[in-house]
Tab-separated table of C-alpha atoms and ligand atoms in Angstrom:
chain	number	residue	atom	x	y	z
A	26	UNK	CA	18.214	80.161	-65.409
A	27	UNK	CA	17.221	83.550	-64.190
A	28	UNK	CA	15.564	86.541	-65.587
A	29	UNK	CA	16.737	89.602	-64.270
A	30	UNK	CA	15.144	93.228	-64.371
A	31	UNK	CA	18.339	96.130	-64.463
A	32	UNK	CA	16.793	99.279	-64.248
A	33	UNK	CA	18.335	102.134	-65.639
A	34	UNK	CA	20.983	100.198	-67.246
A	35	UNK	CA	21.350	102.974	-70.036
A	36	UNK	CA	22.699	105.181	-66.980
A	37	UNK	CA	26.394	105.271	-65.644
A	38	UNK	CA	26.328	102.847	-62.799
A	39	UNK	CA	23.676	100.814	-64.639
A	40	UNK	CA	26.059	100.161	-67.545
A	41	UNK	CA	28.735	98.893	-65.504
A	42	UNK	CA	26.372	96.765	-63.675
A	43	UNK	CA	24.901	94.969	-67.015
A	44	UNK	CA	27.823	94.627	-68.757
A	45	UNK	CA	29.206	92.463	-65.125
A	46	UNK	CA	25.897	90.499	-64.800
A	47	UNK	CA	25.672	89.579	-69.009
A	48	UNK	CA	29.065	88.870	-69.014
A	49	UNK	CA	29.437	87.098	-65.928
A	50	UNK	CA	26.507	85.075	-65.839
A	51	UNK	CA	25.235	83.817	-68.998
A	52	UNK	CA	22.857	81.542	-67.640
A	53	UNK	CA	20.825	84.223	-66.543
A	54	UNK	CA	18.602	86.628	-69.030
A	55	UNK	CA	18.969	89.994	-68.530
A	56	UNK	CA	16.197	92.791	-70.013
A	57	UNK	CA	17.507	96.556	-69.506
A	58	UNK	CA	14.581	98.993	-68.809
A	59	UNK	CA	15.204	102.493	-69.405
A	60	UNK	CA	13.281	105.747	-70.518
A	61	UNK	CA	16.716	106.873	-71.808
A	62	UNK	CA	16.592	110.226	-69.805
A	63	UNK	CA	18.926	113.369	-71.049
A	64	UNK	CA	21.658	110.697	-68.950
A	65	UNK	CA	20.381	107.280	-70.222
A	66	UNK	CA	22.698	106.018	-73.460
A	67	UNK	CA	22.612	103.168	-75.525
A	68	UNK	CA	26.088	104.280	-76.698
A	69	UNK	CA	27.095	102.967	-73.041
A	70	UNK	CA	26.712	98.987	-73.710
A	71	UNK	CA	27.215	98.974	-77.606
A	72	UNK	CA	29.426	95.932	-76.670
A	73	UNK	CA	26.991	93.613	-74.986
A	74	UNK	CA	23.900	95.071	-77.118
A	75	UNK	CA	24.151	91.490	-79.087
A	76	UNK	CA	24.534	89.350	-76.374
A	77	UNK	CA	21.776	86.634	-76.477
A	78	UNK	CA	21.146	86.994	-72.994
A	79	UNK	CA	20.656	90.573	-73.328
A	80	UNK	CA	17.069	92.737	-74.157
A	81	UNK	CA	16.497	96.352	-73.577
A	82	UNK	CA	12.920	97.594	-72.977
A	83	UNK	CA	12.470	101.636	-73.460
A	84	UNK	CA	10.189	102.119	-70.335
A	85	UNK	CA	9.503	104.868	-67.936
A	86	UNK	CA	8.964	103.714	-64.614
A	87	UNK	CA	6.460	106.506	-63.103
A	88	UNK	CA	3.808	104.594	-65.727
A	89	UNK	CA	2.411	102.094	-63.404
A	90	UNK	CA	0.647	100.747	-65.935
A	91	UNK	CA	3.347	99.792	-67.928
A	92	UNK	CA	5.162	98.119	-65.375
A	93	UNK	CA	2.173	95.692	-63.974
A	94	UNK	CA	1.986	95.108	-67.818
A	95	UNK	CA	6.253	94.051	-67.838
A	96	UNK	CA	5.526	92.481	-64.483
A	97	UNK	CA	2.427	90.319	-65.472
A	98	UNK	CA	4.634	89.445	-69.247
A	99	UNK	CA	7.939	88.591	-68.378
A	100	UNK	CA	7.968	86.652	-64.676
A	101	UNK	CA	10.769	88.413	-63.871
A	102	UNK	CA	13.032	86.424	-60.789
A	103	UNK	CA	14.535	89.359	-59.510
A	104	UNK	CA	14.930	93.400	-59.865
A	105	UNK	CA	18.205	95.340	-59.494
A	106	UNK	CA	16.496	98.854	-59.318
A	107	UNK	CA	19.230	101.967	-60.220
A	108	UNK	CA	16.792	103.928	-62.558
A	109	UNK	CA	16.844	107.576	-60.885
A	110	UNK	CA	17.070	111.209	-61.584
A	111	UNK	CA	20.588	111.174	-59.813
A	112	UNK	CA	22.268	114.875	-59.593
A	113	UNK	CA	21.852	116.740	-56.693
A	114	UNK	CA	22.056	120.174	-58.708
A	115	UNK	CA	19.066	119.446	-60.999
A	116	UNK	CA	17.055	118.432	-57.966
A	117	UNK	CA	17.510	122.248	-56.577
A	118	UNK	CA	16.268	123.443	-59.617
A	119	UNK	CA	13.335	120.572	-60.251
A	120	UNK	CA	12.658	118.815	-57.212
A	121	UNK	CA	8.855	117.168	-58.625
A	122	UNK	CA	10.640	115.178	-61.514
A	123	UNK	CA	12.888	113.966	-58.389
A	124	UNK	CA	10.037	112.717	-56.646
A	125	UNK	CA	8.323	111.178	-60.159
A	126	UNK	CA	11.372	108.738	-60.690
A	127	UNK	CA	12.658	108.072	-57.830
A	128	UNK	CA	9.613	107.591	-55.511
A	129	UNK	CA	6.373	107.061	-57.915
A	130	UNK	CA	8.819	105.074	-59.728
A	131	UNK	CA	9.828	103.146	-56.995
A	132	UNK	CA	6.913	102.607	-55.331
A	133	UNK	CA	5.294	101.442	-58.981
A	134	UNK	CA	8.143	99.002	-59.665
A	135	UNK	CA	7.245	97.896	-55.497
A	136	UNK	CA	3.261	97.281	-56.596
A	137	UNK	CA	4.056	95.292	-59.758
A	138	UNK	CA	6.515	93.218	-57.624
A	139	UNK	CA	4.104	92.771	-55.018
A	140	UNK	CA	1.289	92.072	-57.562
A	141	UNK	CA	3.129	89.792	-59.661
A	142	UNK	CA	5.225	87.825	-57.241
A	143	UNK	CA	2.395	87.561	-54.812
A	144	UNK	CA	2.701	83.861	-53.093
A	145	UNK	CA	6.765	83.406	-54.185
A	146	UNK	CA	8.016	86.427	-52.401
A	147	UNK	CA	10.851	84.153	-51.127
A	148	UNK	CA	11.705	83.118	-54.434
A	149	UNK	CA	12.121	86.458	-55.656
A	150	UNK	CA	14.100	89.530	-54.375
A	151	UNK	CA	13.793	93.054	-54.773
A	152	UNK	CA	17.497	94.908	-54.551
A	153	UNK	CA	17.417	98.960	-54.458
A	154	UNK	CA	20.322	101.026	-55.554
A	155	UNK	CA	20.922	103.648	-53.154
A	156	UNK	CA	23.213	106.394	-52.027
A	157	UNK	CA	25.383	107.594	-48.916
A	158	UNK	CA	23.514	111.242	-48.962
A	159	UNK	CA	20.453	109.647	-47.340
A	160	UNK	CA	22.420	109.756	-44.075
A	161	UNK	CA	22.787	113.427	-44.230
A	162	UNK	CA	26.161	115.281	-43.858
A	163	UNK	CA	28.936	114.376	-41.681
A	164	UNK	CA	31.663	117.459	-39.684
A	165	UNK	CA	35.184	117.082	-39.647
A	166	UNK	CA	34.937	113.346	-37.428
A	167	UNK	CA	32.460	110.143	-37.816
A	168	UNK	CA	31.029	107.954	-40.491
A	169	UNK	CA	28.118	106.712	-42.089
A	170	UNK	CA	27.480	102.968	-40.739
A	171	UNK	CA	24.199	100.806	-41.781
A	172	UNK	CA	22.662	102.358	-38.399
A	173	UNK	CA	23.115	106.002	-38.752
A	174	UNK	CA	19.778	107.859	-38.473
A	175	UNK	CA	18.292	109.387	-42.544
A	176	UNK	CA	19.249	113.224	-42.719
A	177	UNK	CA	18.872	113.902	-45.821
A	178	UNK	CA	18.767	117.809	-47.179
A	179	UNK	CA	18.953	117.846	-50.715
A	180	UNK	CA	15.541	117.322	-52.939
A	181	UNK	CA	17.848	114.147	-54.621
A	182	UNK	CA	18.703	112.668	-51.259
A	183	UNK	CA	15.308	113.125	-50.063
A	184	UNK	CA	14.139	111.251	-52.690
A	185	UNK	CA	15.952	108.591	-52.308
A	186	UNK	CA	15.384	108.326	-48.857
A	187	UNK	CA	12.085	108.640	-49.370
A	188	UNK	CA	12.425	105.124	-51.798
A	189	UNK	CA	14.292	103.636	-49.105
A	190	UNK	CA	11.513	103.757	-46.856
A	191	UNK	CA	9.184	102.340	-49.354
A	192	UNK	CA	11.607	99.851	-50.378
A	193	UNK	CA	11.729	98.620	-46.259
A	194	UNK	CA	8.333	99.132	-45.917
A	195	UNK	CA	7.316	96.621	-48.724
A	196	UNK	CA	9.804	94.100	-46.766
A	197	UNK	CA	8.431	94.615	-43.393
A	198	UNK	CA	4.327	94.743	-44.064
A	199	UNK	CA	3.961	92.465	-47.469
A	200	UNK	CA	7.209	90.332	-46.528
A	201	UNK	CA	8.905	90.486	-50.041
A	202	UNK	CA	12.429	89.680	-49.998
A	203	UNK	CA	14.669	93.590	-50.392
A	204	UNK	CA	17.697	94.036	-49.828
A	205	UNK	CA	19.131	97.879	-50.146
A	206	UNK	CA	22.744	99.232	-50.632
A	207	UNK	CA	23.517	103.298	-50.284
A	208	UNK	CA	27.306	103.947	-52.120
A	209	UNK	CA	29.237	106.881	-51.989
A	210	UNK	CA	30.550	109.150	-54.593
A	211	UNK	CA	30.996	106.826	-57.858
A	212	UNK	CA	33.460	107.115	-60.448
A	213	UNK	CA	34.618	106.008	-63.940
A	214	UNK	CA	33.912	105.423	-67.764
A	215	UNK	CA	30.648	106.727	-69.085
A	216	UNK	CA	29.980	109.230	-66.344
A	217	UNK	CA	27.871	112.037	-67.629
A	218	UNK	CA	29.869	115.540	-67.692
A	219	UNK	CA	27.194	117.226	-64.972
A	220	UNK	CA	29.038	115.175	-61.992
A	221	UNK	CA	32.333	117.163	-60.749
A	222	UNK	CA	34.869	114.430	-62.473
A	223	UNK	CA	33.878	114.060	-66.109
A	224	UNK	CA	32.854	117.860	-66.114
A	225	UNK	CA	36.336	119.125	-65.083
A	226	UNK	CA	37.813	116.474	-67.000
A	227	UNK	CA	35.875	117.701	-70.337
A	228	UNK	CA	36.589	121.539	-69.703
A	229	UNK	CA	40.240	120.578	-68.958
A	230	UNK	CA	40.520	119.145	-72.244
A	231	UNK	CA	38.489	122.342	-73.776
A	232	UNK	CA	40.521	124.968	-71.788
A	233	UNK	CA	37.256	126.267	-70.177
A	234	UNK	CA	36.994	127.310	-66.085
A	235	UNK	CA	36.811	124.357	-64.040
A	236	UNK	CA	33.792	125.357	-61.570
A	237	UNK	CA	34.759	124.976	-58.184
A	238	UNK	CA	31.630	124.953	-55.875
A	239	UNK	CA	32.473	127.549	-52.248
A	240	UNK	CA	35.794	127.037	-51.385
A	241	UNK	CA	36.594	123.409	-52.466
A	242	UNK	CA	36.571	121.874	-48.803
A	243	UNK	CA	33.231	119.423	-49.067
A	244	UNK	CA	34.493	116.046	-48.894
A	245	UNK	CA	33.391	113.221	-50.755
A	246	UNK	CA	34.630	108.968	-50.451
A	247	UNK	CA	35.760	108.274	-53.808
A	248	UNK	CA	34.676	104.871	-55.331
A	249	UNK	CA	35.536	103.044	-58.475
A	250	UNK	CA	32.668	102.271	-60.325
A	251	UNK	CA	33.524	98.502	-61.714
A	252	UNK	CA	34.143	98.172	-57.491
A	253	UNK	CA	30.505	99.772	-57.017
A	254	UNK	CA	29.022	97.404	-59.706
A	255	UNK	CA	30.959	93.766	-58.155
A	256	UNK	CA	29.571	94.943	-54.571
A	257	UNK	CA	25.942	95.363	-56.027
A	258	UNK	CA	26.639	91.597	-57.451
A	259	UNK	CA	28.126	90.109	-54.243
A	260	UNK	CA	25.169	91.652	-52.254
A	261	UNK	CA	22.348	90.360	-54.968
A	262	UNK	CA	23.482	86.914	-54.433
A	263	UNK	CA	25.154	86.479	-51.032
A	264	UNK	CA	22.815	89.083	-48.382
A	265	UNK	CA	20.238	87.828	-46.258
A	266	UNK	CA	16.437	89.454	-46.650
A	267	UNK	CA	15.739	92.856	-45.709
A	268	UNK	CA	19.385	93.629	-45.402
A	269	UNK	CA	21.533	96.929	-45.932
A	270	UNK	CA	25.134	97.585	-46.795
A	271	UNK	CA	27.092	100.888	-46.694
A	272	UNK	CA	29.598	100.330	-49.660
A	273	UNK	CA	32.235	102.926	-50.094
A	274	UNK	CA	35.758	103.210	-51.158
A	275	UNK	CA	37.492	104.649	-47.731
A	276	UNK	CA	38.710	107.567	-50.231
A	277	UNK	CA	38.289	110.732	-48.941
A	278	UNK	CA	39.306	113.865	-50.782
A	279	UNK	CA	38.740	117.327	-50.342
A	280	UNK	CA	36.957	118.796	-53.855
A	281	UNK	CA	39.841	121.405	-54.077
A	282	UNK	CA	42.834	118.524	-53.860
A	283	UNK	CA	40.680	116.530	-56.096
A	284	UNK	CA	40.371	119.136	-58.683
A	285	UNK	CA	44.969	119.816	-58.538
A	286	UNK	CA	44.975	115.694	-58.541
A	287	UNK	CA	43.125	115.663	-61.413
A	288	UNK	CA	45.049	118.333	-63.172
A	289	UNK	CA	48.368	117.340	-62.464
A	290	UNK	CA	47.292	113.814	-64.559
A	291	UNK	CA	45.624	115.954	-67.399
A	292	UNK	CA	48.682	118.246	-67.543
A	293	UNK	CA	50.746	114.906	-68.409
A	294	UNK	CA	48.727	112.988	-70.734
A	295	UNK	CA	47.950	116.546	-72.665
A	296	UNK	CA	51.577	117.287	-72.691
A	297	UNK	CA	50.952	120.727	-70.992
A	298	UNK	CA	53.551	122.159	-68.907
A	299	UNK	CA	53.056	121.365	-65.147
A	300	UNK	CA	50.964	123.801	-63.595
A	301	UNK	CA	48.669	124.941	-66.628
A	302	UNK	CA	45.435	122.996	-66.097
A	303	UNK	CA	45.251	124.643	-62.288
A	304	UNK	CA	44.735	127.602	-64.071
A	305	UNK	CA	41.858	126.853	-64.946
A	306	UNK	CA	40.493	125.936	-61.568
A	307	UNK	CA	38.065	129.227	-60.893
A	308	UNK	CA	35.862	129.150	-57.557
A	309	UNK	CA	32.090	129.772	-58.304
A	310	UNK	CA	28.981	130.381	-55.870
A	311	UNK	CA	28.413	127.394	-53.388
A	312	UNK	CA	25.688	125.113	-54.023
A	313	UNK	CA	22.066	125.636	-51.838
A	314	UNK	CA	22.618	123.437	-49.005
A	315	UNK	CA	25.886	121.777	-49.904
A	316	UNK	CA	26.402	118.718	-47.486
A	317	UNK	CA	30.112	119.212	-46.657
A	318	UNK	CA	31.236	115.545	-46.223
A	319	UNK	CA	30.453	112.291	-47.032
A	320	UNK	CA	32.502	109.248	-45.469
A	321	UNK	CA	31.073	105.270	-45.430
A	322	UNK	CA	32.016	102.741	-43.020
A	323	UNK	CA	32.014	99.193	-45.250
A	324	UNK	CA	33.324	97.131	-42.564
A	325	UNK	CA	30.239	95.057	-42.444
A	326	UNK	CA	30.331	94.126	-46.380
A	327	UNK	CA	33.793	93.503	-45.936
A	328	UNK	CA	33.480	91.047	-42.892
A	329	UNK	CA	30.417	89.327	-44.009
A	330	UNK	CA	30.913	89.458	-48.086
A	331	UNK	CA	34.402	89.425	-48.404
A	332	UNK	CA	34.256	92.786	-50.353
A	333	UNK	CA	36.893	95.410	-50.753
A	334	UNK	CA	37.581	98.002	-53.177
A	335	UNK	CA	39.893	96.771	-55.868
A	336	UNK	CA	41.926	100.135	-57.207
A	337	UNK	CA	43.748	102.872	-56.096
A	338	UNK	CA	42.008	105.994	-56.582
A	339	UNK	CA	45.448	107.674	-57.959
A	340	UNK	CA	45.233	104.866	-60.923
A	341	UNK	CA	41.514	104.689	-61.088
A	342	UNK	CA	41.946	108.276	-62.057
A	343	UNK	CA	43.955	107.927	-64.579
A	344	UNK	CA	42.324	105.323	-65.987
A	345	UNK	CA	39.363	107.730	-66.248
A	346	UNK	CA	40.935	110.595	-67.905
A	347	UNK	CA	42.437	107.821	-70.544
A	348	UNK	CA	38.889	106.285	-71.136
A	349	UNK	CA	37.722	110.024	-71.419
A	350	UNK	CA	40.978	110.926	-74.109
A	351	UNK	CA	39.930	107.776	-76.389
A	352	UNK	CA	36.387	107.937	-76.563
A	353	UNK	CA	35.947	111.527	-78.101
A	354	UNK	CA	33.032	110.595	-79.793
A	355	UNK	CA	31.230	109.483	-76.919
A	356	UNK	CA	31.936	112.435	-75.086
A	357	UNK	CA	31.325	115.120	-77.879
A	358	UNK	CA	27.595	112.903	-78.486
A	359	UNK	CA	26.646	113.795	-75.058
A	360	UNK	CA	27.862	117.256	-74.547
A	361	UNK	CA	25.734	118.387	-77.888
A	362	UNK	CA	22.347	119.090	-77.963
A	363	UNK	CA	20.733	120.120	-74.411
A	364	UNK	CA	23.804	119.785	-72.705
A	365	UNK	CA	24.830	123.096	-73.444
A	366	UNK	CA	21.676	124.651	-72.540
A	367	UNK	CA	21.758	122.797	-69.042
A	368	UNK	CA	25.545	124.154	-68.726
A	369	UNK	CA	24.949	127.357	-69.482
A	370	UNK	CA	21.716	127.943	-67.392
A	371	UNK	CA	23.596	126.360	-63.835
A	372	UNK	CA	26.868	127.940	-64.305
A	373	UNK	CA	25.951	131.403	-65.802
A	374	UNK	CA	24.768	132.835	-62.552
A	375	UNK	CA	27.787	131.449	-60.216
B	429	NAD	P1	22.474	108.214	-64.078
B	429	NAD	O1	21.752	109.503	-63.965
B	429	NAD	O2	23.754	108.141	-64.821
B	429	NAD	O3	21.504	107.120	-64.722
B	429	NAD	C1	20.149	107.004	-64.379
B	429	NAD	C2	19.464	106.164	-65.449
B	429	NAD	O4	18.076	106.051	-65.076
B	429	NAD	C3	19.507	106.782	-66.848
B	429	NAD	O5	19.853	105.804	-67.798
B	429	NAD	C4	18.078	107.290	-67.070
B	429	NAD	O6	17.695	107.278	-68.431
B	429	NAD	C5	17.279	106.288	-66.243
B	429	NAD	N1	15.985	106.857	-65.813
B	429	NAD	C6	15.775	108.072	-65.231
B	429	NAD	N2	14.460	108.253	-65.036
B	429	NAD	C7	13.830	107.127	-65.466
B	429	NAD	C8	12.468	106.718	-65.515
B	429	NAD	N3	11.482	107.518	-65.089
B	429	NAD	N4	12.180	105.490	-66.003
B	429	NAD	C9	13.167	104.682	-66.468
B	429	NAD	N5	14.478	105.025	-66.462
B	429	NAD	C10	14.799	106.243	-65.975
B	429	NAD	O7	22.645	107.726	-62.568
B	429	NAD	P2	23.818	106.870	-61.893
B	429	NAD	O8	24.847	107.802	-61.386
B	429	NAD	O9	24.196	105.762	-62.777
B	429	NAD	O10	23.038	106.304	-60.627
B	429	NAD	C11	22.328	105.073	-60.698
B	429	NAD	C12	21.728	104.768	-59.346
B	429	NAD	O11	22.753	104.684	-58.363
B	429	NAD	C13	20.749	105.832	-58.865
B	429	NAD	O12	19.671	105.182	-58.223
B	429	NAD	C14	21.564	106.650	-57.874
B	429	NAD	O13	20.741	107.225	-56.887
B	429	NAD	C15	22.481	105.591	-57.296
B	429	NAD	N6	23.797	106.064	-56.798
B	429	NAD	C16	24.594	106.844	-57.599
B	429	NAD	C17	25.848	107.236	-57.120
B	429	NAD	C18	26.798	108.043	-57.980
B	429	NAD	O14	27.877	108.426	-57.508
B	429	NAD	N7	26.500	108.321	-59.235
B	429	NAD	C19	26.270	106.847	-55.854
B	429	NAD	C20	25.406	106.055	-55.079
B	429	NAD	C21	24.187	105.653	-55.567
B	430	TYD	P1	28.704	115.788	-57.721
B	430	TYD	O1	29.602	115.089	-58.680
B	430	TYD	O2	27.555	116.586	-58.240
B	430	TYD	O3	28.208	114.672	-56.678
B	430	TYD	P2	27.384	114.847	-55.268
B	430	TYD	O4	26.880	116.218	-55.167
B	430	TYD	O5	26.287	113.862	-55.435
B	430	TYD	O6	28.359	114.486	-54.199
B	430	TYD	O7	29.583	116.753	-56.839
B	430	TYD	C1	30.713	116.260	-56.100
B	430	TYD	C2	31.254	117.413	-55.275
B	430	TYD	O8	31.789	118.415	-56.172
B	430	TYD	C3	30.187	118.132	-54.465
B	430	TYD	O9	30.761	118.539	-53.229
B	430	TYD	C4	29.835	119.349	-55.305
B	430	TYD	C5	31.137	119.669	-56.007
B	430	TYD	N1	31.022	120.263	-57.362
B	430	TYD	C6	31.785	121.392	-57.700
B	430	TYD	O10	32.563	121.913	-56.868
B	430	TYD	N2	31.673	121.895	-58.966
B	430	TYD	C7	30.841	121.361	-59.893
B	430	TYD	O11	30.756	121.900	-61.049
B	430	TYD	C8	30.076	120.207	-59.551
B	430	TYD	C9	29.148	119.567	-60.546
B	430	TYD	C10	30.211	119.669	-58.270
């Protein structure tokens, strides 16, 4: 029997990575905290919402007080920690709320950890969620491995390099057992429409521009997000303490070739002629500092955890776009309200 803290479960990756660990493990007792942010959804895990090993708690992790409160209630054996402001765009234009979540945040979950667990530290283990863009960007050659030096230029990936830190810190001075991952590029069901797939996927469908940032040519490693979610469960229970693993999908793909690859499936399962959702493809103003590529070595969690990616990206695509087709409802829930707003504000002035 273990009870399990999921942070930001209500999010994208978080969803995925709930639904594995109720379903997989029902032995264990799993309690969802999330402040259900403009991206957090309940509507994500309306399938496992009645599990009995399942609890959400509506928390926001920059009150410290509430989460030496959780800590001190629930004797939590373990945190998986994803709960982040996560798009790189909305950290240009807000970089403080990027540094409330993700560091404060952090660094309170950290304290009530420390606090709590004080005197079982290696009964208990701390695992932090975190992504490739802490290493900075790569040229045309190269890529990120565990020992690459943190470059990070965007307010997001400074953030979450920032947390790294913290998270390695708390390991190395109070000796609490953390173990961090950094992923690349995720993809999937549930993905909120402000990342480049679901949003060119939902204006494809609508017949509105498909926003091309500069001239297409950053590079990002492509990974399935169901893959991203059974490496975050391998590394939970198999890593040593204090350990890091790259996990990435060894999927490159230019943003431009995405973009035709992604029309040329829309095209079909619309029934459009070939050809007519490229029209929509329209170039727009580059973003501030746009890291042009992104690649992760994962030879290490494949040698020592047995992990590799389990789809195709051609079929994991698909399989995206499909989930996107049939679940109409979900998609027109979160693209009303402030979405608009948000939408209109970053792309009027590209
Ligand atoms: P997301 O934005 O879809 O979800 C984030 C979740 O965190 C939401 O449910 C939101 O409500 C919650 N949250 C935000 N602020 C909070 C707060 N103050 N207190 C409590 N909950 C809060 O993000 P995602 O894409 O699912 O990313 C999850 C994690 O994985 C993040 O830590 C991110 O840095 C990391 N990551 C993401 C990717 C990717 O491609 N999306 C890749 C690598 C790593
Ligand atoms: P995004 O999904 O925001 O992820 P990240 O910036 O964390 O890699 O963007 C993926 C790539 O797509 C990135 O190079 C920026 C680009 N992009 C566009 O060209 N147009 C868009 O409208 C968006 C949101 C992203």
């Amino acid at each position: 029997m273990k009870k399990i803290l999921i942070t930001g479960g209500a999010g994208f990756i978080g969803s995925h990575v709930v639904r594995r660990f109720v379903q997989n493990y029902p032995d264990y007792q799993i309690v969802n905290l999330d402040k259900l942010t403009y991206a957090g959804n309940l509507a994500n895990l309306t399938d496992i919402e009645n599990a009995p090993n399942y609890r959400f708690v509506k928390e926001d992790i920059t009150d410290a007080v509430a989460m030496s409160d959780l800590f001190g209630k629930e004797n939590f054996d373990a945190v998986i920690h994803l709960a982040a402001e996560s798009h790189v765009d909305r950290s240009i234009t807000d970089p403080t709320a990027f540094v409330m979540t993700n560091v404060i945040g952090t660094v309170n979950l950290l304290n009530a950890a420390r606090e709590h667990w004080k005197g079982e530290y290696d009964q208990k283990r701390f695992y932090h969620v975190s992504t490739d863009e802490v290493y900075g960007a790569l040229g045309e050659e190269g890529m990120f491995t565990e020992t690459t030096a943190y470059d990070p230029h965007s307010p997001y990936s400074a953030s979450k390099a920032s947390s790294d830190h913290f998270v390695r810190a708390y390991h190395d001075t109070y000796g609490m057992d953390c173990v961090i991952s950094n992923c690349s590029n995720n993809y999937g069901s549930h993905h909120f429409p402000e990342k480049l797939i679901p949003l060119a996927i939902n204006n494809i469908k609508n017949n509105k521009p498909v926003p091309v940032y500069g001239k297409g040519e950053n590079v990002r490693d492509w990974l399935w997000v169901e893959d991203h979610a059974r490496a975050i469960d391998v590394i939970f229970h198999q890593s040593k303490t204090g350990d890091t693993y790259n996990i990435g999908g060894h999927n490159e793909w230019k943003n431009i070739d995405l973009i035709h690859l992604l029309c040329e499936i829309m095209d079909e399962k619309l029934g459009r002629e070939k050809g007519e959702s490229a029209k929509l493809i329209t170039y727009v103003t580059d973003r501030a500092g746009h890291d042009l590529r992104y690649a992760i070595d994962s030879t290490k969690l494949q040698n020592q955890l047995a992990w590799v990616p389990s789809l195709q990206f051609e079929e994991g695509l698909a399989k995206t776009v499909d989930w996107y087709l049939q679940n109409e409802a979900w998609l027109n829930n979160v693209t009303s309200g402030n979405y608009q707003s948000y939408y209109d504000k970053q792309y009027s002035e590209k």
